JSON list of C-alpha atoms in Angstrom, two decimals:
[
{"chain": "A", "resi": 280, "resn": "ASP", "atom": "CA", "xyz": [-16.23, -9.94, 4.55]},
{"chain": "A", "resi": 281, "resn": "VAL", "atom": "CA", "xyz": [-14.80, -8.73, 1.40]},
{"chain": "A", "resi": 282, "resn": "GLN", "atom": "CA", "xyz": [-14.28, -11.55, -1.50]},
{"chain": "A", "resi": 283, "resn": "MET", "atom": "CA", "xyz": [-11.98, -10.93, -3.76]},
{"chain": "A", "resi": 284, "resn": "THR", "atom": "CA", "xyz": [-12.29, -12.35, -7.84]},
{"chain": "A", "resi": 285, "resn": "GLN", "atom": "CA", "xyz": [-9.90, -12.62, -10.14]},
{"chain": "A", "resi": 286, "resn": "SER", "atom": "CA", "xyz": [-9.95, -13.07, -13.64]},
{"chain": "A", "resi": 287, "resn": "PRO", "atom": "CA", "xyz": [-8.94, -15.37, -15.64]},
{"chain": "A", "resi": 288, "resn": "SER", "atom": "CA", "xyz": [-7.99, -18.24, -13.45]},
{"chain": "A", "resi": 289, "resn": "THR", "atom": "CA", "xyz": [-5.35, -19.24, -16.27]},
{"chain": "A", "resi": 290, "resn": "LEU", "atom": "CA", "xyz": [-3.79, -16.83, -19.16]},
{"chain": "A", "resi": 291, "resn": "SER", "atom": "CA", "xyz": [-1.37, -18.49, -22.06]},
{"chain": "A", "resi": 292, "resn": "ALA", "atom": "CA", "xyz": [1.05, -15.78, -23.30]},
{"chain": "A", "resi": 293, "resn": "SER", "atom": "CA", "xyz": [3.99, -15.52, -24.99]},
{"chain": "A", "resi": 294, "resn": "VAL", "atom": "CA", "xyz": [7.15, -13.49, -24.15]},
{"chain": "A", "resi": 295, "resn": "GLY", "atom": "CA", "xyz": [6.62, -10.07, -25.35]},
{"chain": "A", "resi": 296, "resn": "ASP", "atom": "CA", "xyz": [2.85, -10.11, -24.61]},
{"chain": "A", "resi": 297, "resn": "ARG", "atom": "CA", "xyz": [1.11, -7.78, -22.83]},
{"chain": "A", "resi": 298, "resn": "VAL", "atom": "CA", "xyz": [-0.95, -9.48, -19.91]},
{"chain": "A", "resi": 299, "resn": "THR", "atom": "CA", "xyz": [-3.98, -8.12, -18.58]},
{"chain": "A", "resi": 300, "resn": "ILE", "atom": "CA", "xyz": [-5.31, -9.48, -15.06]},
{"chain": "A", "resi": 301, "resn": "THR", "atom": "CA", "xyz": [-8.63, -8.18, -13.52]},
{"chain": "A", "resi": 302, "resn": "CYS", "atom": "CA", "xyz": [-9.50, -8.21, -9.86]},
{"chain": "A", "resi": 303, "resn": "ARG", "atom": "CA", "xyz": [-12.97, -7.40, -8.49]},
{"chain": "A", "resi": 304, "resn": "ALA", "atom": "CA", "xyz": [-13.98, -6.70, -4.92]},
{"chain": "A", "resi": 305, "resn": "SER", "atom": "CA", "xyz": [-17.32, -7.71, -3.63]},
{"chain": "A", "resi": 306, "resn": "LEU", "atom": "CA", "xyz": [-16.99, -4.52, -1.85]},
{"chain": "A", "resi": 307, "resn": "THR", "atom": "CA", "xyz": [-15.22, -1.26, -1.97]},
{"chain": "A", "resi": 308, "resn": "VAL", "atom": "CA", "xyz": [-11.96, -1.31, -0.97]},
{"chain": "A", "resi": 309, "resn": "SER", "atom": "CA", "xyz": [-10.98, 2.27, -2.06]},
{"chain": "A", "resi": 310, "resn": "ASP", "atom": "CA", "xyz": [-7.34, 1.80, -3.22]},
{"chain": "A", "resi": 311, "resn": "TRP", "atom": "CA", "xyz": [-6.12, -0.63, -0.82]},
{"chain": "A", "resi": 312, "resn": "LEU", "atom": "CA", "xyz": [-5.25, -2.86, -3.48]},
{"chain": "A", "resi": 313, "resn": "ALA", "atom": "CA", "xyz": [-1.88, -4.88, -3.49]},
{"chain": "A", "resi": 314, "resn": "TRP", "atom": "CA", "xyz": [-0.57, -7.48, -6.10]},
{"chain": "A", "resi": 315, "resn": "TYR", "atom": "CA", "xyz": [1.63, -10.47, -5.72]},
{"chain": "A", "resi": 316, "resn": "GLN", "atom": "CA", "xyz": [3.44, -12.75, -7.61]},
{"chain": "A", "resi": 317, "resn": "GLN", "atom": "CA", "xyz": [4.20, -16.18, -6.43]},
{"chain": "A", "resi": 318, "resn": "LYS", "atom": "CA", "xyz": [6.47, -18.99, -8.01]},
{"chain": "A", "resi": 319, "resn": "PRO", "atom": "CA", "xyz": [6.44, -22.64, -7.41]},
{"chain": "A", "resi": 320, "resn": "GLY", "atom": "CA", "xyz": [7.69, -23.53, -3.98]},
{"chain": "A", "resi": 321, "resn": "ARG", "atom": "CA", "xyz": [8.44, -19.97, -3.04]},
{"chain": "A", "resi": 322, "resn": "ALA", "atom": "CA", "xyz": [6.81, -17.04, -0.70]},
{"chain": "A", "resi": 323, "resn": "PRO", "atom": "CA", "xyz": [5.00, -14.84, -2.46]},
{"chain": "A", "resi": 324, "resn": "LYS", "atom": "CA", "xyz": [6.56, -11.49, -3.48]},
{"chain": "A", "resi": 325, "resn": "LEU", "atom": "CA", "xyz": [4.96, -8.17, -3.26]},
{"chain": "A", "resi": 326, "resn": "LEU", "atom": "CA", "xyz": [4.77, -6.27, -6.60]},
{"chain": "A", "resi": 327, "resn": "ILE", "atom": "CA", "xyz": [2.27, -3.32, -6.22]},
{"chain": "A", "resi": 328, "resn": "TYR", "atom": "CA", "xyz": [0.92, -1.57, -3.14]},
{"chain": "A", "resi": 329, "resn": "ARG", "atom": "CA", "xyz": [-2.35, 0.98, -2.95]},
{"chain": "A", "resi": 330, "resn": "ALA", "atom": "CA", "xyz": [-3.25, 0.16, -6.31]},
{"chain": "A", "resi": 331, "resn": "SER", "atom": "CA", "xyz": [-0.90, 1.76, -8.54]},
{"chain": "A", "resi": 332, "resn": "THR", "atom": "CA", "xyz": [2.46, 1.80, -6.34]},
{"chain": "A", "resi": 333, "resn": "LEU", "atom": "CA", "xyz": [5.65, -0.38, -7.65]},
{"chain": "A", "resi": 334, "resn": "GLU", "atom": "CA", "xyz": [7.28, -2.12, -4.93]},
{"chain": "A", "resi": 335, "resn": "SER", "atom": "CA", "xyz": [10.75, -0.90, -4.85]},
{"chain": "A", "resi": 336, "resn": "GLY", "atom": "CA", "xyz": [12.68, -3.04, -6.99]},
{"chain": "A", "resi": 337, "resn": "VAL", "atom": "CA", "xyz": [10.07, -4.18, -9.34]},
{"chain": "A", "resi": 338, "resn": "PRO", "atom": "CA", "xyz": [10.41, -3.84, -12.92]},
{"chain": "A", "resi": 339, "resn": "SER", "atom": "CA", "xyz": [8.75, -1.02, -14.31]},
{"chain": "A", "resi": 340, "resn": "ARG", "atom": "CA", "xyz": [6.80, -3.42, -17.05]},
{"chain": "A", "resi": 341, "resn": "PHE", "atom": "CA", "xyz": [4.44, -4.28, -14.33]},
{"chain": "A", "resi": 342, "resn": "SER", "atom": "CA", "xyz": [1.68, -1.44, -13.62]},
{"chain": "A", "resi": 343, "resn": "GLY", "atom": "CA", "xyz": [-1.71, -1.78, -11.41]},
{"chain": "A", "resi": 344, "resn": "SER", "atom": "CA", "xyz": [-4.53, 0.65, -11.94]},
{"chain": "A", "resi": 345, "resn": "GLY", "atom": "CA", "xyz": [-8.47, 0.93, -10.47]},
{"chain": "A", "resi": 346, "resn": "SER", "atom": "CA", "xyz": [-9.77, 1.58, -7.54]},
{"chain": "A", "resi": 347, "resn": "ASP", "atom": "CA", "xyz": [-13.07, 1.03, -5.43]},
{"chain": "A", "resi": 348, "resn": "THR", "atom": "CA", "xyz": [-14.04, -2.69, -6.71]},
{"chain": "A", "resi": 349, "resn": "GLU", "atom": "CA", "xyz": [-12.46, -3.03, -10.12]},
{"chain": "A", "resi": 350, "resn": "PHE", "atom": "CA", "xyz": [-8.35, -3.28, -10.59]},
{"chain": "A", "resi": 351, "resn": "THR", "atom": "CA", "xyz": [-6.13, -4.58, -12.95]},
{"chain": "A", "resi": 352, "resn": "LEU", "atom": "CA", "xyz": [-2.92, -5.44, -13.14]},
{"chain": "A", "resi": 353, "resn": "THR", "atom": "CA", "xyz": [-1.00, -5.27, -16.47]},
{"chain": "A", "resi": 354, "resn": "ILE", "atom": "CA", "xyz": [2.61, -6.55, -17.64]},
{"chain": "A", "resi": 355, "resn": "SER", "atom": "CA", "xyz": [3.45, -4.29, -20.53]},
{"chain": "A", "resi": 356, "resn": "SER", "atom": "CA", "xyz": [6.00, -7.14, -22.19]},
{"chain": "A", "resi": 357, "resn": "LEU", "atom": "CA", "xyz": [6.39, -10.54, -20.37]},
{"chain": "A", "resi": 358, "resn": "GLN", "atom": "CA", "xyz": [9.42, -11.81, -19.95]},
{"chain": "A", "resi": 359, "resn": "PRO", "atom": "CA", "xyz": [10.41, -15.22, -19.10]},
{"chain": "A", "resi": 360, "resn": "ASP", "atom": "CA", "xyz": [10.44, -14.72, -15.49]},
{"chain": "A", "resi": 361, "resn": "ASP", "atom": "CA", "xyz": [7.02, -13.33, -15.50]},
{"chain": "A", "resi": 362, "resn": "PHE", "atom": "CA", "xyz": [5.67, -17.03, -15.85]},
{"chain": "A", "resi": 363, "resn": "ALA", "atom": "CA", "xyz": [3.93, -17.49, -12.17]},
{"chain": "A", "resi": 364, "resn": "THR", "atom": "CA", "xyz": [1.26, -17.30, -10.51]},
{"chain": "A", "resi": 365, "resn": "TYR", "atom": "CA", "xyz": [-0.10, -13.54, -9.57]},
{"chain": "A", "resi": 366, "resn": "TYR", "atom": "CA", "xyz": [-2.57, -12.89, -6.50]},
{"chain": "A", "resi": 367, "resn": "CYS", "atom": "CA", "xyz": [-4.50, -9.66, -5.80]},
{"chain": "A", "resi": 368, "resn": "GLN", "atom": "CA", "xyz": [-5.02, -8.92, -2.36]},
{"chain": "A", "resi": 369, "resn": "GLN", "atom": "CA", "xyz": [-7.40, -6.14, -0.30]},
{"chain": "A", "resi": 370, "resn": "TYR", "atom": "CA", "xyz": [-6.23, -4.43, 2.68]},
{"chain": "A", "resi": 371, "resn": "ASN", "atom": "CA", "xyz": [-8.91, -2.47, 3.20]},
{"chain": "A", "resi": 372, "resn": "ASP", "atom": "CA", "xyz": [-11.04, -4.57, 6.38]},
{"chain": "A", "resi": 373, "resn": "TYR", "atom": "CA", "xyz": [-8.70, -7.46, 7.12]},
{"chain": "A", "resi": 374, "resn": "TRP", "atom": "CA", "xyz": [-7.17, -9.04, 4.53]},
{"chain": "A", "resi": 375, "resn": "THR", "atom": "CA", "xyz": [-8.25, -11.22, 1.74]},
{"chain": "A", "resi": 376, "resn": "PHE", "atom": "CA", "xyz": [-6.88, -12.51, -1.52]},
{"chain": "A", "resi": 377, "resn": "GLY", "atom": "CA", "xyz": [-8.11, -13.64, -4.93]},
{"chain": "A", "resi": 378, "resn": "GLN", "atom": "CA", "xyz": [-8.25, -17.06, -5.88]},
{"chain": "A", "resi": 379, "resn": "GLY", "atom": "CA", "xyz": [-4.90, -16.69, -8.34]},
{"chain": "A", "resi": 380, "resn": "THR", "atom": "CA", "xyz": [-4.21, -16.09, -11.98]},
{"chain": "A", "resi": 381, "resn": "LYS", "atom": "CA", "xyz": [-1.54, -18.86, -13.08]},
{"chain": "A", "resi": 382, "resn": "VAL", "atom": "CA", "xyz": [0.29, -17.39, -16.03]},
{"chain": "A", "resi": 383, "resn": "GLU", "atom": "CA", "xyz": [1.89, -19.79, -18.42]},
{"chain": "A", "resi": 384, "resn": "ILE", "atom": "CA", "xyz": [3.77, -20.27, -21.61]},
{"chain": "A", "resi": 385, "resn": "LYS", "atom": "CA", "xyz": [1.71, -20.24, -24.46]},
{"chain": "B", "resi": 246, "resn": "GLN", "atom": "CA", "xyz": [17.51, -6.33, 6.02]},
{"chain": "B", "resi": 247, "resn": "ILE", "atom": "CA", "xyz": [14.13, -7.81, 7.34]},
{"chain": "B", "resi": 248, "resn": "THR", "atom": "CA", "xyz": [14.18, -11.59, 7.73]},
{"chain": "B", "resi": 249, "resn": "LEU", "atom": "CA", "xyz": [11.36, -14.06, 9.09]},
{"chain": "B", "resi": 250, "resn": "LYS", "atom": "CA", "xyz": [11.53, -17.72, 9.78]},
{"chain": "B", "resi": 251, "resn": "GLU", "atom": "CA", "xyz": [8.67, -20.13, 10.06]},
{"chain": "B", "resi": 252, "resn": "SER", "atom": "CA", "xyz": [9.25, -23.37, 12.07]},
{"chain": "B", "resi": 253, "resn": "GLY", "atom": "CA", "xyz": [7.03, -26.09, 13.63]},
{"chain": "B", "resi": 254, "resn": "PRO", "atom": "CA", "xyz": [5.82, -29.42, 12.96]},
{"chain": "B", "resi": 255, "resn": "THR", "atom": "CA", "xyz": [5.77, -31.06, 9.72]},
{"chain": "B", "resi": 256, "resn": "LEU", "atom": "CA", "xyz": [3.04, -33.71, 10.68]},
{"chain": "B", "resi": 257, "resn": "VAL", "atom": "CA", "xyz": [0.14, -33.14, 13.43]},
{"chain": "B", "resi": 258, "resn": "LYS", "atom": "CA", "xyz": [-2.55, -35.58, 13.78]},
{"chain": "B", "resi": 259, "resn": "PRO", "atom": "CA", "xyz": [-6.19, -34.49, 13.18]},
{"chain": "B", "resi": 260, "resn": "THR", "atom": "CA", "xyz": [-7.66, -33.01, 16.69]},
{"chain": "B", "resi": 261, "resn": "GLN", "atom": "CA", "xyz": [-4.00, -32.38, 17.75]},
{"chain": "B", "resi": 262, "resn": "THR", "atom": "CA", "xyz": [-3.28, -28.51, 18.11]},
{"chain": "B", "resi": 263, "resn": "LEU", "atom": "CA", "xyz": [-0.77, -27.05, 15.77]},
{"chain": "B", "resi": 264, "resn": "THR", "atom": "CA", "xyz": [1.84, -24.53, 17.09]},
{"chain": "B", "resi": 265, "resn": "LEU", "atom": "CA", "xyz": [3.78, -22.68, 14.75]},
{"chain": "B", "resi": 266, "resn": "THR", "atom": "CA", "xyz": [6.57, -20.00, 15.54]},
{"chain": "B", "resi": 267, "resn": "CYS", "atom": "CA", "xyz": [7.75, -16.97, 13.41]},
{"chain": "B", "resi": 268, "resn": "ASN", "atom": "CA", "xyz": [11.33, -15.59, 14.10]},
{"chain": "B", "resi": 269, "resn": "PHE", "atom": "CA", "xyz": [12.18, -12.74, 12.80]},
{"chain": "B", "resi": 270, "resn": "SER", "atom": "CA", "xyz": [14.74, -10.38, 12.60]},
{"chain": "B", "resi": 271, "resn": "GLY", "atom": "CA", "xyz": [15.34, -6.40, 11.07]},
{"chain": "B", "resi": 272, "resn": "PHE", "atom": "CA", "xyz": [12.61, -5.04, 12.96]},
{"chain": "B", "resi": 273, "resn": "SER", "atom": "CA", "xyz": [11.22, -4.63, 16.53]},
{"chain": "B", "resi": 274, "resn": "ILE", "atom": "CA", "xyz": [7.56, -5.42, 16.66]},
{"chain": "B", "resi": 275, "resn": "SER", "atom": "CA", "xyz": [7.85, -2.69, 19.19]},
{"chain": "B", "resi": 276, "resn": "THR", "atom": "CA", "xyz": [7.80, -0.05, 16.61]},
{"chain": "B", "resi": 277, "resn": "SER", "atom": "CA", "xyz": [4.38, 1.80, 15.96]},
{"chain": "B", "resi": 278, "resn": "GLY", "atom": "CA", "xyz": [2.73, 0.24, 13.43]},
{"chain": "B", "resi": 279, "resn": "VAL", "atom": "CA", "xyz": [4.71, -2.87, 12.74]},
{"chain": "B", "resi": 280, "resn": "GLY", "atom": "CA", "xyz": [2.61, -6.22, 12.86]},
{"chain": "B", "resi": 281, "resn": "VAL", "atom": "CA", "xyz": [3.34, -9.68, 11.98]},
{"chain": "B", "resi": 282, "resn": "ALA", "atom": "CA", "xyz": [0.87, -11.82, 9.97]},
{"chain": "B", "resi": 283, "resn": "TRP", "atom": "CA", "xyz": [0.25, -15.38, 9.24]},
{"chain": "B", "resi": 284, "resn": "ILE", "atom": "CA", "xyz": [-1.27, -16.89, 5.96]},
{"chain": "B", "resi": 285, "resn": "ARG", "atom": "CA", "xyz": [-1.25, -20.21, 4.65]},
{"chain": "B", "resi": 286, "resn": "GLN", "atom": "CA", "xyz": [-2.00, -22.17, 1.24]},
{"chain": "B", "resi": 287, "resn": "PRO", "atom": "CA", "xyz": [-3.32, -25.63, 1.04]},
{"chain": "B", "resi": 288, "resn": "PRO", "atom": "CA", "xyz": [-1.25, -27.27, -1.96]},
{"chain": "B", "resi": 289, "resn": "GLY", "atom": "CA", "xyz": [-2.48, -25.91, -5.09]},
{"chain": "B", "resi": 290, "resn": "LYS", "atom": "CA", "xyz": [-4.82, -23.46, -4.02]},
{"chain": "B", "resi": 291, "resn": "ALA", "atom": "CA", "xyz": [-5.07, -19.79, -2.68]},
{"chain": "B", "resi": 292, "resn": "LEU", "atom": "CA", "xyz": [-3.64, -17.81, -0.08]},
{"chain": "B", "resi": 293, "resn": "GLU", "atom": "CA", "xyz": [-5.88, -17.29, 3.03]},
{"chain": "B", "resi": 294, "resn": "TRP", "atom": "CA", "xyz": [-4.63, -14.81, 5.95]},
{"chain": "B", "resi": 295, "resn": "LEU", "atom": "CA", "xyz": [-5.15, -16.18, 9.35]},
{"chain": "B", "resi": 296, "resn": "ALA", "atom": "CA", "xyz": [-3.95, -13.71, 11.71]},
{"chain": "B", "resi": 297, "resn": "LEU", "atom": "CA", "xyz": [-2.04, -10.74, 12.86]},
{"chain": "B", "resi": 298, "resn": "ILE", "atom": "CA", "xyz": [-0.83, -9.18, 15.92]},
{"chain": "B", "resi": 299, "resn": "TYR", "atom": "CA", "xyz": [0.38, -5.81, 16.03]},
{"chain": "B", "resi": 300, "resn": "TRP", "atom": "CA", "xyz": [3.20, -3.73, 17.71]},
{"chain": "B", "resi": 301, "resn": "ASP", "atom": "CA", "xyz": [0.78, -2.98, 20.74]},
{"chain": "B", "resi": 302, "resn": "GLY", "atom": "CA", "xyz": [-0.78, -6.36, 21.69]},
{"chain": "B", "resi": 303, "resn": "ASP", "atom": "CA", "xyz": [-3.92, -5.79, 19.27]},
{"chain": "B", "resi": 304, "resn": "LYS", "atom": "CA", "xyz": [-4.67, -8.90, 17.27]},
{"chain": "B", "resi": 305, "resn": "ARG", "atom": "CA", "xyz": [-6.97, -9.51, 14.31]},
{"chain": "B", "resi": 306, "resn": "TYR", "atom": "CA", "xyz": [-8.30, -13.00, 13.54]},
{"chain": "B", "resi": 307, "resn": "SER", "atom": "CA", "xyz": [-9.88, -14.62, 10.06]},
{"chain": "B", "resi": 308, "resn": "PRO", "atom": "CA", "xyz": [-13.70, -14.66, 11.26]},
{"chain": "B", "resi": 309, "resn": "SER", "atom": "CA", "xyz": [-14.02, -18.21, 10.10]},
{"chain": "B", "resi": 310, "resn": "LEU", "atom": "CA", "xyz": [-11.19, -19.58, 11.72]},
{"chain": "B", "resi": 311, "resn": "LYS", "atom": "CA", "xyz": [-11.51, -17.21, 14.95]},
{"chain": "B", "resi": 312, "resn": "ARG", "atom": "CA", "xyz": [-12.33, -19.96, 17.41]},
{"chain": "B", "resi": 313, "resn": "ARG", "atom": "CA", "xyz": [-9.63, -22.10, 16.35]},
{"chain": "B", "resi": 314, "resn": "LEU", "atom": "CA", "xyz": [-6.76, -19.15, 16.16]},
{"chain": "B", "resi": 315, "resn": "THR", "atom": "CA", "xyz": [-4.36, -18.17, 19.21]},
{"chain": "B", "resi": 316, "resn": "ILE", "atom": "CA", "xyz": [-1.47, -15.13, 18.08]},
{"chain": "B", "resi": 317, "resn": "THR", "atom": "CA", "xyz": [0.91, -14.07, 20.54]},
{"chain": "B", "resi": 318, "resn": "GLN", "atom": "CA", "xyz": [4.32, -12.07, 20.66]},
{"chain": "B", "resi": 319, "resn": "ASP", "atom": "CA", "xyz": [7.59, -12.74, 22.36]},
{"chain": "B", "resi": 320, "resn": "THR", "atom": "CA", "xyz": [9.07, -9.16, 21.95]},
{"chain": "B", "resi": 321, "resn": "SER", "atom": "CA", "xyz": [12.06, -10.10, 23.70]},
{"chain": "B", "resi": 322, "resn": "LYS", "atom": "CA", "xyz": [12.35, -13.23, 21.49]},
{"chain": "B", "resi": 323, "resn": "SER", "atom": "CA", "xyz": [11.62, -11.38, 18.41]},
{"chain": "B", "resi": 324, "resn": "GLN", "atom": "CA", "xyz": [9.04, -14.41, 17.60]},
{"chain": "B", "resi": 325, "resn": "VAL", "atom": "CA", "xyz": [5.39, -14.41, 16.87]},
{"chain": "B", "resi": 326, "resn": "VAL", "atom": "CA", "xyz": [3.33, -17.71, 17.76]},
{"chain": "B", "resi": 327, "resn": "LEU", "atom": "CA", "xyz": [0.49, -19.18, 16.44]},
{"chain": "B", "resi": 328, "resn": "THR", "atom": "CA", "xyz": [-1.62, -21.64, 17.51]},
{"chain": "B", "resi": 329, "resn": "MET", "atom": "CA", "xyz": [-4.52, -23.69, 15.76]},
{"chain": "B", "resi": 330, "resn": "THR", "atom": "CA", "xyz": [-6.87, -26.43, 17.57]},
{"chain": "B", "resi": 331, "resn": "ASN", "atom": "CA", "xyz": [-8.54, -29.17, 16.52]},
{"chain": "B", "resi": 332, "resn": "MET", "atom": "CA", "xyz": [-6.09, -29.82, 13.09]},
{"chain": "B", "resi": 333, "resn": "GLY", "atom": "CA", "xyz": [-8.17, -31.58, 10.25]},
{"chain": "B", "resi": 334, "resn": "PRO", "atom": "CA", "xyz": [-6.68, -32.60, 6.87]},
{"chain": "B", "resi": 335, "resn": "VAL", "atom": "CA", "xyz": [-8.01, -29.30, 5.10]},
{"chain": "B", "resi": 336, "resn": "ASP", "atom": "CA", "xyz": [-5.31, -27.47, 7.22]},
{"chain": "B", "resi": 337, "resn": "THR", "atom": "CA", "xyz": [-2.37, -28.98, 5.45]},
{"chain": "B", "resi": 338, "resn": "GLY", "atom": "CA", "xyz": [-0.55, -26.63, 3.37]},
{"chain": "B", "resi": 339, "resn": "THR", "atom": "CA", "xyz": [2.20, -24.03, 3.92]},
{"chain": "B", "resi": 340, "resn": "TYR", "atom": "CA", "xyz": [1.94, -21.81, 6.34]},
{"chain": "B", "resi": 341, "resn": "TYR", "atom": "CA", "xyz": [3.74, -18.46, 6.06]},
{"chain": "B", "resi": 342, "resn": "CYS", "atom": "CA", "xyz": [4.50, -15.33, 8.38]},
{"chain": "B", "resi": 343, "resn": "ALA", "atom": "CA", "xyz": [4.69, -11.77, 7.19]},
{"chain": "B", "resi": 344, "resn": "HIS", "atom": "CA", "xyz": [5.88, -8.42, 8.12]},
{"chain": "B", "resi": 345, "resn": "ARG", "atom": "CA", "xyz": [3.27, -5.67, 8.04]},
{"chain": "B", "resi": 346, "resn": "ARG", "atom": "CA", "xyz": [4.26, -2.22, 6.79]},
{"chain": "B", "resi": 347, "resn": "PRO", "atom": "CA", "xyz": [4.34, 0.33, 9.42]},
{"chain": "B", "resi": 348, "resn": "ILE", "atom": "CA", "xyz": [1.94, 2.39, 7.66]},
{"chain": "B", "resi": 349, "resn": "THR", "atom": "CA", "xyz": [-1.67, 3.07, 7.87]},
{"chain": "B", "resi": 350, "resn": "HIS", "atom": "CA", "xyz": [-3.68, 0.27, 5.68]},
{"chain": "B", "resi": 351, "resn": "GLY", "atom": "CA", "xyz": [-0.09, -1.56, 5.79]},
{"chain": "B", "resi": 352, "resn": "THR", "atom": "CA", "xyz": [0.05, -4.87, 3.77]},
{"chain": "B", "resi": 353, "resn": "PHE", "atom": "CA", "xyz": [2.69, -7.57, 3.65]},
{"chain": "B", "resi": 354, "resn": "ASP", "atom": "CA", "xyz": [5.65, -6.54, 2.39]},
{"chain": "B", "resi": 355, "resn": "ILE", "atom": "CA", "xyz": [8.20, -9.11, 3.45]},
{"chain": "B", "resi": 356, "resn": "TRP", "atom": "CA", "xyz": [7.66, -12.87, 3.96]},
{"chain": "B", "resi": 357, "resn": "GLY", "atom": "CA", "xyz": [9.14, -16.26, 5.44]},
{"chain": "B", "resi": 358, "resn": "GLN", "atom": "CA", "xyz": [9.61, -18.83, 3.39]},
{"chain": "B", "resi": 359, "resn": "GLY", "atom": "CA", "xyz": [7.19, -20.97, 4.64]},
{"chain": "B", "resi": 360, "resn": "THR", "atom": "CA", "xyz": [6.92, -24.14, 6.20]},
{"chain": "B", "resi": 361, "resn": "VAL", "atom": "CA", "xyz": [4.67, -27.00, 5.26]},
{"chain": "B", "resi": 362, "resn": "VAL", "atom": "CA", "xyz": [2.34, -28.73, 7.71]},
{"chain": "B", "resi": 363, "resn": "THR", "atom": "CA", "xyz": [0.49, -32.15, 6.64]},
{"chain": "B", "resi": 364, "resn": "VAL", "atom": "CA", "xyz": [-2.49, -32.83, 8.73]},
{"chain": "B", "resi": 365, "resn": "SER", "atom": "CA", "xyz": [-2.62, -36.94, 8.95]}
]
């Protein structure tokens, strides 16, 4: 099984900050990596797929990079609507999610 | 517009079998490449993929839960059903169904609102 590990688990930041979340896979997943945003009581929302492709309608302040086992999600300038929990997911071998990174207000 | 909606019991007793239904619209599960998945989330915890059924009836299950899960589709009703046997308190959580984008290595692009299941 492919295990996904995100860091940090919690991130405190202010509006306007540049934020980076890291996701590591226990085995190579090529670039079959997605990022989701989830707000309390809501379903996850797809932000990025294939490691770096922005889903339609997602603001350009979100970006993804990486391949094989190391990936990052970057928010270039944090907005009030971005305070949420973010999950990475590999879909090279079945589907596995990371444990999540909560972005909270500093 | 693709939509999915989960339904099922909100409360089940330990050892019982859970049956959840995903009703969807805006796509046909007969379309090549399409899939419908089930994912769950215990309170305050991470997402966990459970099962997926493809347009051709092929099925995939989480290795850790395979023995307890069955996923089926009813093409005429635009429904996908998940059953999970021998429910326990650790199975409490929100259960989501999601549309798998019909491309090679597709991921879950549209999700239902989720349905909360409590085992007690």
